[in-house]
Amino acid sequence: MSKSNRKPQTLAASYGPNAELLAEVSDDLAVFRLNRPAKLNALSYALVDALLQALGDAETSDTVRAVILTGSGGRAFSAGADIAEFSGSVERGRAHAVRDFVRRGQSLTARIEGFPKPVIAAVGGLAYGGGCEITEAAHLAVAGRSAVFSKSEILLGMPPTFGGTQRLPRTIGRKRGLEWLLTGDVYSAAQAHEAGLVNAVVEDDGVLDAARALAGRITRHHGDAVAAVLSSVSRGLNVAIDEGLQIERQEFAALVGSACLDEGLARWLHRRSGNDTDDRDG
């Protein structure tokens, strides 16, 4: 596991020229709130850039151990791309559309998927298009009962471009993924849970609390061990199993001799001797 050489950052209260992203840190959790409620938190270029900047700060923060992504306004996690802005890029030609829209969106979802700290999507309301793709890229997801999901890009005459053609079938299976991608149908939170896109469905007013509780079950463990698991899974899923096993070996080897593993083993042995009632495994 490589460590960033960047100076540790303090998270801002908001990001973007018009506070497109709100940030708050409580204990060891950063909550990033997509903040374009009048536009159903549509992913403008400024919002995507703001989220990338905030993730960079969260990665190097000494305080933040997990990130929760959610939406403002209650009606939407995110309805997807800002279509008016995207249309302008398309009108300027292929190179502009790919650079402004596709590469920016793919950079965001790749950043989320490869993030060394847990990223949990707390989904309330609509999660369409790019909003669904953020959910796919997040390591874990919790949804409110009235949340709805759609791969709506087909309705615009295009495939998903933030990684949805790759991550969704890997997450919910090829045939089910193709059904979502090719129909543009709307799916309930219960259907998303049954498919494996979200980990849990809770009451609408309990989504953020459920995401916080899930994060707490993870952040009680050593951050280096958590990062090793995230790296092994995120990198390993995209390669052949032999290469994935090599990644797993590398992540383990990097922890040998570290405080993370030494302290974990010492706690375990101490507990086994009957001197400790802590039920954690690391």
C-alpha positions as a printed NumPy array, in Angstrom:
array([[  0.   ,   0.   ,   0.   ],
       [  1.439,   3.294,  -0.998],
       [  1.038,   6.312,   1.216],
       [  0.35 ,   9.755,  -0.155],
       [  3.172,  12.257,   0.232],
       [  0.766,  15.174,   0.201],
       [  0.432,  17.374,   3.261],
       [ -2.562,  16.438,   5.444],
       [ -5.587,  18.601,   4.666],
       [ -8.412,  20.129,   6.64 ],
       [-11.746,  19.737,   4.895],
       [-13.58 ,  22.878,   3.849],
       [-17.214,  23.453,   4.784],
       [-18.111,  23.62 ,   1.096],
       [-16.536,  23.016,  -2.286],
       [-17.194,  24.501,  -5.712],
       [-17.805,  28.079,  -6.887],
       [-21.433,  27.947,  -5.716],
       [-21.045,  25.51 ,  -2.81 ],
       [-22.089,  22.637,  -5.077],
       [-20.799,  20.252,  -2.404],
       [-21.243,  20.612,   1.35 ],
       [-18.885,  18.876,   3.762],
       [-19.051,  18.111,   7.438],
       [-16.756,  16.05 ,   9.641],
       [-18.073,  14.401,  12.784],
       [-15.738,  12.191,  14.774],
       [-13.893,  10.262,  12.059],
       [-16.553,  10.482,   9.31 ],
       [-16.768,  12.971,   6.461],
       [-20.225,  13.507,   4.988],
       [-20.216,  14.998,   1.491],
       [-23.617,  16.299,   0.433],
       [-24.334,  16.924,  -3.256],
       [-25.889,  20.369,  -3.06 ],
       [-27.93 ,  21.238,  -6.134],
       [-31.398,  20.37 ,  -4.795],
       [-33.252,  22.563,  -7.298],
       [-31.648,  20.462, -10.062],
       [-32.124,  17.169,  -8.199],
       [-28.381,  17.256,  -7.454],
       [-27.524,  16.872, -11.126],
       [-23.82 ,  16.302, -11.693],
       [-22.59 ,  19.557, -13.166],
       [-18.94 ,  19.77 , -14.098],
       [-18.387,  22.059, -11.106],
       [-19.984,  19.506,  -8.769],
       [-17.87 ,  16.652, -10.113],
       [-14.727,  18.759,  -9.758],
       [-15.74 ,  19.764,  -6.231],
       [-16.245,  16.15 ,  -5.235],
       [-12.852,  15.184,  -6.64 ],
       [-11.231,  17.977,  -4.633],
       [-13.061,  16.984,  -1.455],
       [-12.033,  13.353,  -1.848],
       [ -8.437,  14.466,  -2.191],
       [ -8.691,  16.365,   1.086],
       [-10.405,  13.426,   2.8  ],
       [ -7.69 ,  11.022,   1.674],
       [ -4.904,  13.055,   3.263],
       [ -6.873,  14.048,   6.361],
       [ -5.576,  12.64 ,   9.637],
       [ -9.111,  12.8  ,  11.015],
       [-11.276,  11.245,   8.302],
       [-11.462,   7.447,   8.29 ],
       [-14.566,   6.996,   6.111],
       [-16.643,   9.026,   3.67 ],
       [-20.411,   9.126,   3.239],
       [-21.918,  10.513,   0.031],
       [-25.494,  11.778,   0.106],
       [-27.755,  14.361,  -1.492],
       [-29.409,  17.594,  -0.385],
       [-33.098,  18.367,  -0.507],
       [-34.621,  14.947,   0.118],
       [-35.885,  14.349,  -3.432],
       [-32.719,  12.972,  -4.989],
       [-29.342,  11.476,  -4.314],
       [-28.537,  12.576,  -7.858],
       [-30.643,  12.549, -11.005],
       [-27.49 ,  12.102, -13.09 ],
       [-25.76 ,  14.425, -15.502],
       [-26.597,  18.073, -15.947],
       [-28.127,  17.523, -19.374],
       [-28.052,  21.173, -20.452],
       [-24.331,  21.405, -19.721],
       [-23.658,  18.028, -21.312],
       [-25.615,  19.024, -24.434],
       [-23.378,  22.059, -24.829],
       [-20.302,  19.842, -24.834],
       [-21.885,  17.539, -27.424],
       [-22.685,  20.509, -29.642],
       [-19.024,  21.525, -29.566],
       [-18.034,  18.144, -30.942],
       [-16.767,  14.724, -30.024],
       [-13.48 ,  15.833, -28.464],
       [-15.224,  18.284, -26.141],
       [-17.879,  15.761, -25.122],
       [-15.319,  13.086, -24.309],
       [-12.997,  15.451, -22.457],
       [-15.568,  17.515, -20.572],
       [-18.076,  14.805, -19.748],
       [-16.824,  11.246, -20.149],
       [-13.302,  11.582, -18.793],
       [-14.44 ,  13.789, -15.923],
       [-17.172,  11.35 , -14.903],
       [-14.976,   8.292, -15.25 ],
       [-12.279,   9.986, -13.169],
       [-14.812,  10.543, -10.405],
       [-16.143,   6.995, -10.248],
       [-12.639,   5.526, -10.524],
       [-11.557,   7.761,  -7.645],
       [-14.458,   6.568,  -5.519],
       [-13.891,   2.904,  -6.337],
       [-10.148,   3.103,  -5.673],
       [-10.395,   5.298,  -2.566],
       [ -8.266,   3.93 ,   0.307],
       [-10.926,   4.703,   2.914],
       [-14.478,   3.297,   2.873],
       [-16.931,   5.269,   0.739],
       [-20.595,   4.679,   1.562],
       [-23.448,   5.993,  -0.58 ],
       [-26.458,   7.079,   1.496],
       [-29.162,   7.139,  -1.17 ],
       [-32.449,   8.947,  -0.748],
       [-34.823,   9.688,  -3.624],
       [-33.664,   9.426,  -7.233],
       [-30.401,   7.777,  -8.22 ],
       [-30.514,   7.951, -12.003],
       [-27.734,   7.778, -14.578],
       [-24.571,   9.159, -13.019],
       [-26.19 ,   9.05 ,  -9.587],
       [-26.62 ,   5.315,  -9.986],
       [-23.027,   5.066, -11.233],
       [-21.739,   6.76 ,  -8.082],
       [-23.692,   4.153,  -6.11 ],
       [-22.082,   1.397,  -8.191],
       [-18.602,   2.795,  -7.574],
       [-19.08 ,   3.299,  -3.823],
       [-17.759,   0.477,  -1.674],
       [-21.049,   0.16 ,   0.205],
       [-24.524,   1.666,  -0.068],
       [-27.61 ,   2.201,   2.069],
       [-30.927,   3.28 ,   0.523],
       [-34.161,   4.711,   1.836],
       [-37.328,   2.716,   1.148],
       [-38.591,   5.239,  -1.392],
       [-35.277,   5.501,  -3.259],
       [-35.429,   4.579,  -6.935],
       [-32.684,   3.669,  -9.37 ],
       [-32.473,   3.84 , -13.151],
       [-29.885,   3.467, -15.88 ],
       [-31.609,   6.183, -17.849],
       [-28.848,   6.942, -20.357],
       [-30.476,   4.713, -22.983],
       [-33.378,   7.2  , -23.046],
       [-30.92 ,   9.827, -24.298],
       [-29.699,   7.55 , -27.075],
       [-26.367,   6.727, -25.454],
       [-24.684,   4.204, -23.165],
       [-23.615,   5.085, -19.635],
       [-20.26 ,   6.857, -19.638],
       [-19.237,   7.071, -15.97 ],
       [-18.378,   3.362, -15.846],
       [-21.887,   1.932, -15.679],
       [-21.451,  -0.526, -18.546],
       [-18.588,  -2.102, -16.612],
       [-19.418,  -1.791, -12.916],
       [-23.142,  -2.545, -12.949],
       [-22.834,  -6.008, -14.587],
       [-19.91 ,  -6.782, -12.28 ],
       [-22.064,  -5.815,  -9.306],
       [-25.46 ,  -7.344, -10.108],
       [-24.582,  -9.857, -12.837],
       [-24.407,  -9.708, -16.632],
       [-27.999, -10.519, -17.555],
       [-29.601,  -8.443, -14.842],
       [-27.149,  -5.629, -15.555],
       [-28.017,  -5.68 , -19.24 ],
       [-31.713,  -5.531, -18.401],
       [-31.134,  -2.38 , -16.366],
       [-28.842,  -0.86 , -19.009],
       [-30.988,  -1.66 , -22.053],
       [-34.474,  -0.868, -20.742],
       [-33.957,   2.332, -18.753],
       [-36.6  ,   1.031, -16.349],
       [-36.947,   2.36 , -12.817],
       [-36.159,  -0.03 ,  -9.961],
       [-37.146,   0.244,  -6.321],
       [-34.785,   0.229,  -3.374],
       [-35.983,  -3.281,  -2.553],
       [-35.106,  -4.44 ,  -6.077],
       [-31.704,  -2.752,  -5.853],
       [-31.083,  -4.536,  -2.564],
       [-32.147,  -7.904,  -3.949],
       [-29.85 ,  -7.349,  -6.937],
       [-26.892,  -6.498,  -4.709],
       [-26.501,  -2.824,  -5.622],
       [-27.189,  -1.665,  -2.057],
       [-26.356,  -3.341,   1.235],
       [-29.464,  -2.339,   3.158],
       [-32.817,  -0.594,   2.838],
       [-34.013,   1.492,   5.78 ],
       [-36.698,   4.049,   6.534],
       [-36.197,   7.235,   4.541],
       [-35.413,   9.337,   7.592],
       [-32.813,   6.836,   8.805],
       [-30.543,   6.599,   5.761],
       [-27.741,   8.788,   7.054],
       [-27.845,   7.209,  10.507],
       [-27.652,   3.747,   8.95 ],
       [-24.687,   4.797,   6.822],
       [-22.953,   6.204,   9.903],
       [-23.572,   2.982,  11.813],
       [-22.174,   0.912,   8.951],
       [-19.111,   3.145,   8.788],
       [-18.607,   2.729,  12.525],
       [-18.534,  -1.059,  12.197],
       [-15.631,  -0.61 ,   9.791],
       [-13.665,   2.257,  11.305],
       [-13.29 ,   0.449,  14.631],
       [-10.662,  -1.625,  12.818],
       [ -7.157,  -0.412,  11.957],
       [ -7.162,   1.882,   8.925],
       [ -4.241,   0.105,   7.269],
       [ -6.08 ,  -3.231,   7.393],
       [ -9.216,  -1.606,   5.987],
       [ -7.196,  -0.016,   3.172],
       [ -5.595,  -3.378,   2.374],
       [ -8.996,  -5.031,   2.009],
       [-10.328,  -2.198,  -0.151],
       [ -7.274,  -2.272,  -2.409],
       [ -7.318,  -6.059,  -2.76 ],
       [-10.987,  -6.139,  -3.724],
       [-11.136,  -3.021,  -5.915],
       [ -8.   ,  -3.908,  -7.875],
       [ -8.523,  -7.658,  -7.827],
       [-12.039,  -7.656,  -9.274],
       [-10.747,  -6.175, -12.523],
       [ -7.998,  -8.735, -13.189],
       [ -7.644, -12.501, -13.519],
       [ -7.787, -14.372, -10.213],
       [ -4.08 , -15.254, -10.281],
       [ -3.202, -11.579, -10.506],
       [ -5.782, -10.786,  -7.849],
       [ -4.184, -13.3  ,  -5.504],
       [ -0.834, -11.644,  -6.127],
       [ -2.363,  -8.311,  -5.115],
       [ -3.696,  -9.965,  -1.962],
       [ -0.228, -11.314,  -1.135],
       [  1.324,  -7.896,  -1.677],
       [ -1.192,  -6.187,   0.585],
       [ -0.56 ,  -8.719,   3.347],
       [  3.217,  -8.554,   2.97 ],
       [  3.117,  -4.768,   3.317],
       [  1.561,  -5.176,   6.771],
       [  4.082,  -7.681,   8.134],
       [  6.11 ,  -5.876,  10.776],
       [  3.625,  -3.005,  10.949],
       [  1.912,  -1.729,  14.079],
       [ -1.399,  -2.65 ,  12.457],
       [ -0.666,  -6.384,  12.33 ],
       [  1.54 ,  -6.545,  15.429],
       [ -1.081,  -4.87 ,  17.601],
       [ -3.887,  -6.937,  16.117],
       [ -2.095, -10.203,  16.819],
       [ -1.174,  -9.083,  20.33 ],
       [ -4.812,  -8.224,  21.091],
       [ -6.018, -11.54 ,  19.732],
       [ -3.512, -13.571,  21.751],
       [ -4.26 , -11.545,  24.865],
       [ -7.976, -12.161,  24.415],
       [ -7.448, -15.881,  23.846],
       [ -5.58 , -16.043,  27.14 ],
       [ -8.776, -14.918,  28.877],
       [ -7.518, -11.467,  29.781],
       [ -9.733,  -9.458,  27.439],
       [-13.423,  -9.467,  26.582],
       [-13.108,  -7.308,  23.45 ],
       [-14.901,  -9.204,  20.664],
       [-13.223,  -7.409,  17.77 ],
       [-10.97 ,  -9.285,  15.366],
       [ -8.499,  -6.46 ,  14.783]])
